[in-house]
Short mmCIF file of C-alpha atoms in Angstrom, two decimals:
data_model
loop_
_atom_site.label_atom_id
_atom_site.label_comp_id
_atom_site.label_asym_id
_atom_site.label_seq_id
_atom_site.Cartn_x
_atom_site.Cartn_y
_atom_site.Cartn_z
CA GLN A 1 -88.06 -6.53 -1.86
CA ILE A 2 -85.10 -8.87 -1.85
CA PHE A 3 -85.80 -11.54 0.78
CA GLY A 4 -82.20 -11.93 2.10
CA LEU A 5 -81.43 -8.18 2.04
CA SER A 6 -84.47 -6.99 3.98
CA LYS A 7 -83.86 -6.77 7.67
CA GLY A 8 -86.40 -8.94 9.58
CA ASN A 9 -87.88 -10.54 6.44
CA ALA A 10 -90.00 -13.54 7.59
CA ARG A 11 -89.10 -15.50 4.46
CA ALA A 12 -85.41 -15.62 5.46
CA TYR A 13 -85.07 -18.54 7.78
CA TRP A 14 -82.24 -16.93 9.84
CA ASN A 15 -84.92 -14.48 11.17
CA TRP A 16 -86.99 -17.31 12.53
CA LYS A 17 -86.75 -16.93 16.34
CA PHE A 18 -89.49 -19.47 17.18
CA LEU A 19 -87.34 -22.46 16.28
CA ALA A 20 -84.28 -23.96 17.91
CA PRO A 21 -80.99 -22.82 16.34
CA GLN A 22 -80.85 -24.05 12.71
CA PRO A 23 -77.74 -25.15 10.80
CA ASP A 24 -76.32 -22.92 8.15
CA LEU A 25 -77.87 -23.64 4.80
CA PRO A 26 -75.46 -22.00 2.26
CA GLN A 27 -77.45 -22.94 -0.84
CA THR A 28 -80.75 -21.75 0.55
CA ARG A 29 -79.16 -18.54 1.88
CA LYS A 30 -77.60 -17.92 -1.60
CA MET A 31 -80.96 -18.35 -3.23
CA LEU A 32 -82.81 -16.09 -0.73
CA MET A 33 -80.17 -13.29 -1.23
CA ARG A 34 -81.32 -13.11 -4.83
CA ALA A 35 -85.04 -13.90 -4.55
CA ALA A 36 -87.43 -10.93 -4.91
CA ASP A 37 -90.97 -10.37 -3.78
CA MET A 38 -93.18 -8.31 -5.97
CA ARG A 39 -96.43 -7.27 -4.23
CA LEU A 40 -99.44 -7.09 -6.49
CA PRO A 41 -102.78 -5.56 -5.62
CA ALA A 42 -105.79 -7.94 -5.51
CA ARG A 43 -107.71 -5.81 -7.98
CA LEU A 44 -105.58 -6.73 -10.92
CA THR A 45 -107.24 -8.43 -13.89
CA CYS A 46 -106.04 -11.59 -15.60
CA ALA A 47 -104.95 -9.31 -18.51
CA ASP A 48 -102.99 -7.21 -16.13
CA LEU A 49 -101.30 -10.31 -14.65
CA ASP A 50 -100.53 -11.62 -18.18
CA TYR A 51 -98.93 -8.30 -19.09
CA ILE A 52 -96.82 -8.27 -15.93
CA ALA A 53 -95.79 -11.93 -16.42
CA SER A 54 -94.73 -11.40 -20.06
CA THR A 55 -92.77 -8.27 -19.13
CA LEU A 56 -90.87 -10.13 -16.45
CA ILE A 57 -90.24 -13.03 -18.81
CA LYS A 58 -88.94 -10.66 -21.53
CA ALA A 59 -86.68 -8.92 -18.98
CA ALA A 60 -85.29 -12.23 -17.78
CA MET A 61 -84.59 -13.35 -21.35
CA ILE A 62 -82.79 -10.07 -22.13
CA THR A 63 -80.78 -10.42 -18.98
CA ALA A 64 -79.88 -14.02 -19.73
CA GLN A 65 -78.62 -13.02 -23.18
CA ALA A 66 -76.51 -10.09 -21.90
CA PRO A 67 -72.75 -10.55 -21.99
CA LEU A 68 -71.30 -11.99 -18.77
CA ALA A 69 -69.24 -8.84 -18.01
CA ALA A 70 -72.46 -6.79 -18.03
CA LYS A 71 -74.03 -9.08 -15.41
#
């Protein structure tokens, strides 16, 4: 789930209706439009979490090394 692309996501400050109107925060908005949430079941073991973390790190490294046009 991408925080800034999900309608009504509580992590996106522009959905907060319990505060007074907030100023536009362009840098925060830009970050939230790209931040993702990955829900994990509580039953995962440390080994499971290590595997998931290493897979995400490898994917990020591959993406970072890709030519700019491919991004």
